[in-house]
Amino acid sequence: MNWSDIADAMFGGLPYYGEILGLVSNSLWAGAVLGLVGGLVGVFVMQRDMAFAVHGISELSFAGAAAALLIGVDVVTGSIVGSIVAAAIIGLLGARARDRNSIIGVLMPFGLGLGILFLSLYDGRSASSFSLLTGQIVSVQTGQLWWLVAIGALVLLGLLLIWRPLRFDSLDPQSAAARGVPTTAVSLLFMLLLGLIVAVAVHIIGALLVMALLVTPAAAAMRVASGPLSVPLLSALFGFVSAVGGILLAVMGTLPVSPYITTISFVIYLVCRGIGARRGRVTRVPA
Protein backbone atom coordinates (compact mmCIF):
# COMPACT_ATOMS: atom_id res chain seq x y z
CA MET A 1 0.00 0.00 0.00
CA ASN A 2 1.36 3.42 -0.96
CA TRP A 3 0.49 6.94 0.18
CA SER A 4 -2.05 7.31 -2.62
CA ASP A 5 -3.97 4.27 -1.36
CA ILE A 6 -3.90 5.62 2.19
CA ALA A 7 -5.15 9.03 1.06
CA ASP A 8 -7.93 7.39 -0.93
CA ALA A 9 -8.97 5.29 2.08
CA MET A 10 -9.11 8.39 4.26
CA PHE A 11 -10.48 11.03 1.87
CA GLY A 12 -11.77 9.19 -1.20
CA GLY A 13 -15.38 9.99 -0.36
CA LEU A 14 -14.99 13.77 -0.20
CA PRO A 15 -16.63 14.41 -3.61
CA TYR A 16 -19.76 12.64 -2.34
CA TYR A 17 -19.57 13.82 1.28
CA GLY A 18 -23.06 15.33 1.37
CA GLU A 19 -24.72 12.23 -0.05
CA ILE A 20 -22.81 9.95 2.32
CA LEU A 21 -23.83 12.05 5.32
CA GLY A 22 -27.44 11.44 4.42
CA LEU A 23 -26.82 7.70 4.51
CA VAL A 24 -25.26 7.76 7.99
CA SER A 25 -27.68 10.17 9.68
CA ASN A 26 -28.90 7.34 11.92
CA SER A 27 -25.37 6.67 13.10
CA LEU A 28 -24.83 10.37 13.78
CA TRP A 29 -27.88 10.47 16.05
CA ALA A 30 -26.88 7.24 17.77
CA GLY A 31 -23.31 8.50 18.19
CA ALA A 32 -24.54 11.77 19.68
CA VAL A 33 -26.69 9.96 22.22
CA LEU A 34 -23.90 7.55 23.07
CA GLY A 35 -21.34 10.34 23.45
CA LEU A 36 -23.53 12.42 25.77
CA VAL A 37 -24.88 9.62 27.95
CA GLY A 38 -21.64 7.63 27.88
CA GLY A 39 -19.74 10.70 29.05
CA LEU A 40 -22.05 11.09 32.05
CA VAL A 41 -21.89 7.40 32.94
CA GLY A 42 -18.12 7.49 32.56
CA VAL A 43 -17.77 9.95 35.44
CA PHE A 44 -19.12 7.34 37.85
CA VAL A 45 -17.11 4.61 36.15
CA MET A 46 -13.96 6.57 36.98
CA GLN A 47 -15.06 7.49 40.50
CA ARG A 48 -15.89 3.86 41.26
CA ASP A 49 -12.69 2.56 39.62
CA MET A 50 -14.65 0.36 37.20
CA ALA A 51 -12.89 0.96 33.88
CA PHE A 52 -12.01 -2.73 33.78
CA ALA A 53 -15.71 -3.59 34.21
CA VAL A 54 -16.59 -1.67 31.03
CA HIS A 55 -14.34 -3.91 29.01
CA GLY A 56 -15.65 -7.04 30.72
CA ILE A 57 -19.27 -6.15 29.97
CA SER A 58 -18.43 -5.33 26.37
CA GLU A 59 -17.04 -8.82 25.80
CA LEU A 60 -20.29 -10.51 26.82
CA SER A 61 -22.25 -7.89 24.91
CA PHE A 62 -20.20 -8.85 21.88
CA ALA A 63 -20.97 -12.53 22.53
CA GLY A 64 -24.68 -11.79 22.77
CA ALA A 65 -24.65 -9.77 19.55
CA ALA A 66 -22.69 -12.50 17.76
CA ALA A 67 -25.17 -15.13 18.96
CA ALA A 68 -28.06 -13.01 17.71
CA LEU A 69 -26.34 -12.61 14.36
CA LEU A 70 -25.87 -16.36 14.14
CA ILE A 71 -29.49 -17.30 14.88
CA GLY A 72 -30.94 -14.46 12.79
CA VAL A 73 -32.46 -12.16 15.41
CA ASP A 74 -31.84 -8.48 16.05
CA VAL A 75 -28.24 -7.90 17.17
CA VAL A 76 -29.26 -5.02 19.43
CA THR A 77 -31.39 -7.41 21.45
CA GLY A 78 -28.55 -9.90 21.64
CA SER A 79 -26.03 -7.32 22.80
CA ILE A 80 -28.45 -6.01 25.44
CA VAL A 81 -28.99 -9.51 26.82
CA GLY A 82 -25.25 -10.14 26.95
CA SER A 83 -24.57 -6.81 28.64
CA ILE A 84 -27.30 -7.24 31.24
CA VAL A 85 -26.12 -10.75 32.11
CA ALA A 86 -22.53 -9.55 32.53
CA ALA A 87 -23.56 -6.45 34.53
CA ALA A 88 -25.77 -8.52 36.84
CA ILE A 89 -23.02 -11.07 37.49
CA ILE A 90 -20.44 -8.39 38.23
CA GLY A 91 -22.88 -6.37 40.35
CA LEU A 92 -24.07 -9.32 42.43
CA LEU A 93 -20.75 -11.14 42.92
CA GLY A 94 -18.24 -8.31 42.74
CA ALA A 95 -19.13 -6.05 45.64
CA ARG A 96 -15.47 -5.68 46.60
CA ALA A 97 -12.89 -4.43 44.12
CA ARG A 98 -10.73 -7.56 44.42
CA ASP A 99 -13.67 -9.88 43.79
CA ARG A 100 -14.92 -7.68 40.96
CA ASN A 101 -11.63 -7.68 39.10
CA SER A 102 -11.25 -11.44 39.37
CA ILE A 103 -14.81 -12.01 38.12
CA ILE A 104 -14.23 -9.65 35.20
CA GLY A 105 -10.96 -11.41 34.41
CA VAL A 106 -12.88 -14.68 34.17
CA LEU A 107 -15.79 -13.25 32.14
CA MET A 108 -13.70 -11.42 29.54
CA PRO A 109 -11.99 -14.39 27.86
CA PHE A 110 -15.17 -16.45 28.17
CA GLY A 111 -17.27 -13.78 26.43
CA LEU A 112 -14.66 -13.14 23.76
CA GLY A 113 -14.26 -16.86 23.13
CA LEU A 114 -18.02 -17.33 22.77
CA GLY A 115 -18.25 -14.38 20.41
CA ILE A 116 -15.45 -15.70 18.21
CA LEU A 117 -17.10 -19.14 18.16
CA PHE A 118 -20.46 -17.69 17.07
CA LEU A 119 -18.83 -15.54 14.38
CA SER A 120 -16.88 -18.51 13.03
CA LEU A 121 -20.18 -20.38 12.63
CA TYR A 122 -21.86 -17.43 10.92
CA ASP A 123 -22.21 -17.84 7.14
CA GLY A 124 -23.31 -14.30 6.33
CA ARG A 125 -21.33 -11.24 5.30
CA SER A 126 -17.97 -10.92 7.05
CA ALA A 127 -18.45 -7.15 7.32
CA SER A 128 -21.40 -7.68 9.67
CA SER A 129 -19.32 -9.77 12.06
CA PHE A 130 -16.29 -7.49 11.81
CA SER A 131 -18.40 -4.45 12.73
CA LEU A 132 -19.23 -5.98 16.11
CA LEU A 133 -15.54 -5.72 17.00
CA THR A 134 -14.58 -2.41 15.37
CA GLY A 135 -17.82 -0.51 14.79
CA GLN A 136 -19.49 0.38 11.52
CA ILE A 137 -20.88 3.80 10.59
CA VAL A 138 -23.61 2.46 8.33
CA SER A 139 -24.74 -0.41 10.55
CA VAL A 140 -27.46 1.47 12.44
CA GLN A 141 -30.82 0.95 10.75
CA THR A 142 -33.87 3.11 11.46
CA GLY A 143 -35.49 0.50 13.68
CA GLN A 144 -32.27 0.00 15.60
CA LEU A 145 -31.83 3.76 15.98
CA TRP A 146 -35.06 4.09 17.93
CA TRP A 147 -33.99 1.25 20.18
CA LEU A 148 -30.58 2.82 20.78
CA VAL A 149 -32.07 6.25 21.48
CA ALA A 150 -34.66 4.73 23.82
CA ILE A 151 -31.93 2.84 25.67
CA GLY A 152 -29.86 6.02 25.96
CA ALA A 153 -32.87 7.94 27.32
CA LEU A 154 -33.60 5.14 29.81
CA VAL A 155 -30.00 5.15 31.03
CA LEU A 156 -30.04 8.94 31.37
CA LEU A 157 -33.33 8.89 33.30
CA GLY A 158 -32.10 6.15 35.60
CA LEU A 159 -28.84 7.99 36.17
CA LEU A 160 -30.65 11.21 37.09
CA LEU A 161 -32.94 9.37 39.51
CA ILE A 162 -30.05 7.87 41.48
CA TRP A 163 -27.55 10.69 40.89
CA ARG A 164 -27.19 11.92 44.48
CA PRO A 165 -26.99 8.54 46.26
CA LEU A 166 -24.77 7.18 43.47
CA ARG A 167 -22.40 10.12 43.76
CA PHE A 168 -22.30 9.77 47.56
CA ASP A 169 -21.64 6.04 47.31
CA SER A 170 -18.98 6.57 44.63
CA LEU A 171 -17.01 9.14 46.61
CA ASP A 172 -17.41 7.75 50.15
CA PRO A 173 -19.10 4.32 50.28
CA GLN A 174 -18.51 3.82 54.01
CA SER A 175 -20.19 7.10 54.95
CA ALA A 176 -22.98 6.45 52.46
CA ALA A 177 -23.73 3.09 54.06
CA ALA A 178 -23.62 4.65 57.52
CA ARG A 179 -26.10 7.32 56.43
CA GLY A 180 -28.58 4.68 55.30
CA VAL A 181 -27.96 4.81 51.55
CA PRO A 182 -28.93 1.43 50.00
CA THR A 183 -25.47 1.00 48.52
CA THR A 184 -26.02 -2.56 47.26
CA ALA A 185 -29.16 -1.61 45.35
CA VAL A 186 -27.56 1.58 44.02
CA SER A 187 -24.47 -0.33 42.85
CA LEU A 188 -26.52 -3.02 41.13
CA LEU A 189 -28.75 -0.48 39.40
CA PHE A 190 -25.71 1.43 38.19
CA MET A 191 -24.20 -1.79 36.82
CA LEU A 192 -27.41 -2.47 34.87
CA LEU A 193 -27.39 1.06 33.46
CA LEU A 194 -23.73 0.61 32.54
CA GLY A 195 -24.59 -2.65 30.80
CA LEU A 196 -27.27 -0.95 28.71
CA ILE A 197 -25.03 1.89 27.52
CA VAL A 198 -22.23 -0.59 26.74
CA ALA A 199 -24.68 -2.44 24.47
CA VAL A 200 -25.26 0.84 22.60
CA ALA A 201 -21.51 1.46 22.37
CA VAL A 202 -20.85 -1.94 20.80
CA HIS A 203 -22.90 -0.91 17.75
CA ILE A 204 -21.10 2.40 17.26
CA ILE A 205 -17.48 1.81 18.15
CA GLY A 206 -17.24 -1.97 18.51
CA ALA A 207 -16.73 -4.25 21.48
CA LEU A 208 -12.96 -3.85 21.62
CA LEU A 209 -12.87 -0.07 21.98
CA VAL A 210 -15.88 0.94 24.10
CA MET A 211 -13.66 2.51 26.76
CA ALA A 212 -12.83 5.33 24.34
CA LEU A 213 -16.33 6.72 24.97
CA LEU A 214 -17.08 5.37 28.45
CA VAL A 215 -13.77 6.05 30.18
CA THR A 216 -11.51 8.46 28.27
CA PRO A 217 -13.89 11.51 28.19
CA ALA A 218 -14.42 11.32 31.94
CA ALA A 219 -10.69 10.83 32.57
CA ALA A 220 -10.01 13.92 30.45
CA ALA A 221 -12.66 16.00 32.21
CA MET A 222 -11.25 15.12 35.62
CA ARG A 223 -7.87 16.50 34.53
CA VAL A 224 -9.22 20.03 34.02
CA ALA A 225 -12.23 20.26 36.36
CA SER A 226 -13.28 19.08 39.79
CA GLY A 227 -16.76 20.49 40.40
CA PRO A 228 -19.83 18.24 40.76
CA LEU A 229 -21.41 19.89 37.72
CA SER A 230 -18.42 20.85 35.58
CA VAL A 231 -16.93 17.35 35.39
CA PRO A 232 -20.10 15.60 34.10
CA LEU A 233 -20.81 18.41 31.62
CA LEU A 234 -17.27 18.40 30.27
CA SER A 235 -17.24 14.61 30.08
CA ALA A 236 -20.52 14.59 28.13
CA LEU A 237 -19.15 17.28 25.80
CA PHE A 238 -15.92 15.36 25.18
CA GLY A 239 -17.88 12.17 24.50
CA PHE A 240 -20.18 13.98 22.07
CA VAL A 241 -17.28 15.58 20.18
CA SER A 242 -15.42 12.25 19.98
CA ALA A 243 -18.39 10.23 18.71
CA VAL A 244 -19.91 12.73 16.28
CA GLY A 245 -16.53 14.07 15.16
CA GLY A 246 -15.26 10.56 14.52
CA ILE A 247 -18.26 9.69 12.37
CA LEU A 248 -18.00 12.95 10.41
CA LEU A 249 -14.35 12.21 9.65
CA ALA A 250 -14.90 8.52 8.89
CA VAL A 251 -17.46 9.18 6.14
CA MET A 252 -14.78 10.94 4.11
CA GLY A 253 -13.19 7.58 3.34
CA THR A 254 -13.59 3.84 3.72
CA LEU A 255 -11.88 3.23 7.07
CA PRO A 256 -13.83 2.02 10.13
CA VAL A 257 -15.21 4.67 12.45
CA SER A 258 -13.45 3.40 15.59
CA PRO A 259 -9.91 4.70 14.81
CA TYR A 260 -11.30 8.21 14.34
CA ILE A 261 -13.34 8.16 17.54
CA THR A 262 -10.53 6.73 19.62
CA THR A 263 -7.99 9.19 18.19
CA ILE A 264 -10.18 12.23 18.88
CA SER A 265 -10.88 10.97 22.39
CA PHE A 266 -7.19 10.34 23.04
CA VAL A 267 -6.14 13.76 21.71
CA ILE A 268 -8.71 15.43 23.99
CA TYR A 269 -7.28 13.50 26.92
CA LEU A 270 -3.70 14.52 26.07
CA VAL A 271 -4.69 18.18 25.80
CA CYS A 272 -6.55 18.05 29.12
CA ARG A 273 -3.67 16.24 30.77
CA GLY A 274 -1.30 18.95 29.52
CA ILE A 275 -3.59 21.70 30.79
CA GLY A 276 -3.91 19.97 34.15
CA ALA A 277 -0.15 19.53 34.46
CA ARG A 278 0.44 23.19 33.57
CA ARG A 279 -2.07 24.33 36.18
CA GLY A 280 -0.36 22.14 38.75
CA ARG A 281 3.03 23.68 37.98
CA VAL A 282 1.59 27.19 38.18
CA THR A 283 -0.03 26.59 41.56
CA ARG A 284 3.24 25.23 42.95
CA VAL A 285 5.22 28.32 41.94
CA PRO A 286 5.70 30.49 45.08
CA ALA A 287 4.18 33.95 44.95
XYZ file of C-alpha atoms in Angstrom:
287
model
C 0.000 0.000 0.000
C 1.362 3.420 -0.959
C 0.492 6.941 0.182
C -2.049 7.307 -2.623
C -3.966 4.271 -1.361
C -3.899 5.620 2.189
C -5.151 9.032 1.057
C -7.928 7.388 -0.928
C -8.968 5.292 2.076
C -9.106 8.394 4.258
C -10.479 11.026 1.868
C -11.774 9.191 -1.198
C -15.383 9.987 -0.360
C -14.986 13.770 -0.196
C -16.626 14.406 -3.612
C -19.755 12.636 -2.341
C -19.574 13.820 1.276
C -23.064 15.328 1.370
C -24.720 12.228 -0.046
C -22.811 9.951 2.319
C -23.832 12.051 5.324
C -27.443 11.437 4.420
C -26.816 7.698 4.513
C -25.261 7.758 7.989
C -27.681 10.166 9.682
C -28.902 7.338 11.915
C -25.368 6.665 13.101
C -24.832 10.367 13.783
C -27.875 10.474 16.050
C -26.881 7.242 17.771
C -23.314 8.501 18.194
C -24.537 11.770 19.676
C -26.693 9.957 22.222
C -23.896 7.549 23.070
C -21.337 10.339 23.448
C -23.525 12.420 25.774
C -24.877 9.618 27.954
C -21.637 7.630 27.878
C -19.740 10.704 29.048
C -22.053 11.092 32.046
C -21.895 7.405 32.943
C -18.119 7.495 32.559
C -17.766 9.946 35.437
C -19.115 7.345 37.850
C -17.106 4.611 36.146
C -13.959 6.572 36.984
C -15.062 7.491 40.502
C -15.887 3.863 41.259
C -12.686 2.558 39.619
C -14.651 0.364 37.200
C -12.886 0.957 33.879
C -12.012 -2.730 33.775
C -15.708 -3.587 34.211
C -16.589 -1.674 31.031
C -14.338 -3.913 29.012
C -15.645 -7.045 30.716
C -19.269 -6.152 29.971
C -18.428 -5.332 26.371
C -17.040 -8.819 25.795
C -20.289 -10.511 26.821
C -22.254 -7.886 24.911
C -20.201 -8.850 21.876
C -20.967 -12.527 22.527
C -24.679 -11.787 22.773
C -24.654 -9.774 19.555
C -22.694 -12.496 17.759
C -25.172 -15.134 18.964
C -28.061 -13.012 17.713
C -26.337 -12.605 14.363
C -25.868 -16.364 14.135
C -29.488 -17.297 14.876
C -30.943 -14.465 12.794
C -32.457 -12.162 15.412
C -31.843 -8.483 16.048
C -28.245 -7.899 17.166
C -29.264 -5.017 19.431
C -31.389 -7.412 21.455
C -28.550 -9.899 21.642
C -26.032 -7.319 22.797
C -28.450 -6.006 25.440
C -28.992 -9.510 26.822
C -25.251 -10.141 26.947
C -24.568 -6.808 28.636
C -27.303 -7.241 31.238
C -26.116 -10.746 32.107
C -22.530 -9.545 32.533
C -23.562 -6.454 34.527
C -25.770 -8.515 36.841
C -23.022 -11.070 37.490
C -20.444 -8.386 38.234
C -22.879 -6.368 40.352
C -24.066 -9.323 42.434
C -20.754 -11.142 42.918
C -18.243 -8.313 42.742
C -19.133 -6.048 45.641
C -15.468 -5.680 46.600
C -12.895 -4.429 44.118
C -10.727 -7.555 44.424
C -13.675 -9.880 43.791
C -14.924 -7.680 40.961
C -11.627 -7.683 39.104
C -11.248 -11.439 39.374
C -14.807 -12.011 38.117
C -14.233 -9.649 35.196
C -10.959 -11.412 34.409
C -12.882 -14.679 34.168
C -15.788 -13.250 32.144
C -13.702 -11.423 29.544
C -11.991 -14.389 27.856
C -15.172 -16.452 28.175
C -17.268 -13.784 26.430
C -14.661 -13.140 23.762
C -14.262 -16.860 23.129
C -18.023 -17.330 22.772
C -18.246 -14.378 20.407
C -15.453 -15.702 18.206
C -17.103 -19.137 18.163
C -20.455 -17.692 17.066
C -18.828 -15.542 14.378
C -16.881 -18.506 13.029
C -20.176 -20.375 12.627
C -21.860 -17.429 10.922
C -22.213 -17.838 7.144
C -23.312 -14.295 6.333
C -21.328 -11.244 5.301
C -17.973 -10.923 7.050
C -18.452 -7.148 7.321
C -21.402 -7.677 9.667
C -19.322 -9.768 12.060
C -16.290 -7.489 11.805
C -18.401 -4.448 12.726
C -19.232 -5.982 16.107
C -15.541 -5.716 16.997
C -14.583 -2.415 15.375
C -17.821 -0.508 14.789
C -19.490 0.381 11.517
C -20.878 3.801 10.595
C -23.608 2.462 8.327
C -24.742 -0.414 10.554
C -27.465 1.474 12.441
C -30.819 0.951 10.748
C -33.866 3.112 11.456
C -35.493 0.500 13.678
C -32.270 0.004 15.602
C -31.834 3.761 15.978
C -35.064 4.094 17.931
C -33.987 1.247 20.184
C -30.582 2.822 20.776
C -32.074 6.251 21.480
C -34.664 4.726 23.817
C -31.935 2.843 25.670
C -29.863 6.019 25.964
C -32.867 7.937 27.318
C -33.598 5.141 29.806
C -30.005 5.145 31.032
C -30.037 8.936 31.367
C -33.325 8.892 33.300
C -32.101 6.145 35.601
C -28.840 7.987 36.168
C -30.645 11.205 37.090
C -32.937 9.368 39.505
C -30.047 7.867 41.477
C -27.547 10.692 40.886
C -27.189 11.917 44.480
C -26.985 8.535 46.262
C -24.773 7.175 43.472
C -22.395 10.123 43.762
C -22.299 9.768 47.556
C -21.639 6.036 47.310
C -18.981 6.566 44.626
C -17.008 9.140 46.609
C -17.406 7.745 50.153
C -19.098 4.316 50.276
C -18.508 3.825 54.013
C -20.186 7.103 54.950
C -22.981 6.452 52.460
C -23.732 3.088 54.060
C -23.621 4.646 57.523
C -26.103 7.324 56.432
C -28.577 4.683 55.299
C -27.957 4.809 51.549
C -28.929 1.429 50.004
C -25.470 1.000 48.524
C -26.019 -2.557 47.262
C -29.159 -1.606 45.351
C -27.558 1.576 44.019
C -24.470 -0.325 42.851
C -26.522 -3.021 41.133
C -28.750 -0.480 39.399
C -25.709 1.428 38.188
C -24.203 -1.787 36.818
C -27.405 -2.473 34.874
C -27.387 1.064 33.455
C -23.732 0.611 32.537
C -24.594 -2.653 30.805
C -27.269 -0.952 28.710
C -25.025 1.885 27.524
C -22.230 -0.586 26.737
C -24.679 -2.436 24.475
C -25.258 0.836 22.603
C -21.506 1.460 22.368
C -20.852 -1.938 20.798
C -22.903 -0.912 17.755
C -21.096 2.397 17.258
C -17.477 1.814 18.149
C -17.243 -1.969 18.510
C -16.727 -4.252 21.484
C -12.956 -3.846 21.621
C -12.869 -0.069 21.977
C -15.877 0.937 24.103
C -13.657 2.506 26.762
C -12.834 5.329 24.342
C -16.331 6.725 24.973
C -17.084 5.373 28.449
C -13.767 6.054 30.183
C -11.514 8.464 28.272
C -13.890 11.509 28.188
C -14.416 11.318 31.944
C -10.694 10.833 32.566
C -10.011 13.918 30.452
C -12.657 15.999 32.214
C -11.246 15.122 35.623
C -7.872 16.504 34.535
C -9.220 20.026 34.021
C -12.235 20.258 36.359
C -13.280 19.083 39.790
C -16.759 20.489 40.404
C -19.827 18.236 40.762
C -21.408 19.892 37.723
C -18.422 20.851 35.579
C -16.926 17.350 35.395
C -20.096 15.602 34.100
C -20.813 18.412 31.625
C -17.269 18.402 30.268
C -17.237 14.606 30.076
C -20.516 14.591 28.127
C -19.153 17.284 25.795
C -15.924 15.358 25.184
C -17.881 12.175 24.501
C -20.178 13.983 22.071
C -17.276 15.576 20.179
C -15.420 12.254 19.978
C -18.391 10.234 18.713
C -19.912 12.730 16.279
C -16.529 14.073 15.158
C -15.262 10.559 14.525
C -18.262 9.689 12.371
C -17.997 12.948 10.407
C -14.353 12.205 9.652
C -14.900 8.524 8.886
C -17.465 9.177 6.144
C -14.778 10.941 4.107
C -13.188 7.578 3.336
C -13.593 3.844 3.722
C -11.884 3.234 7.068
C -13.825 2.018 10.134
C -15.209 4.670 12.450
C -13.455 3.400 15.588
C -9.914 4.701 14.808
C -11.296 8.212 14.343
C -13.343 8.163 17.538
C -10.527 6.725 19.617
C -7.995 9.190 18.192
C -10.180 12.233 18.882
C -10.883 10.966 22.392
C -7.187 10.340 23.042
C -6.141 13.764 21.712
C -8.706 15.431 23.991
C -7.277 13.499 26.922
C -3.702 14.516 26.067
C -4.691 18.180 25.797
C -6.548 18.048 29.121
C -3.670 16.244 30.765
C -1.297 18.947 29.521
C -3.590 21.703 30.793
C -3.913 19.970 34.153
C -0.147 19.530 34.465
C 0.443 23.186 33.571
C -2.067 24.329 36.176
C -0.357 22.137 38.746
C 3.029 23.681 37.979
C 1.593 27.185 38.176
C -0.031 26.587 41.564
C 3.239 25.227 42.946
C 5.220 28.324 41.941
C 5.695 30.486 45.081
C 4.176 33.951 44.953
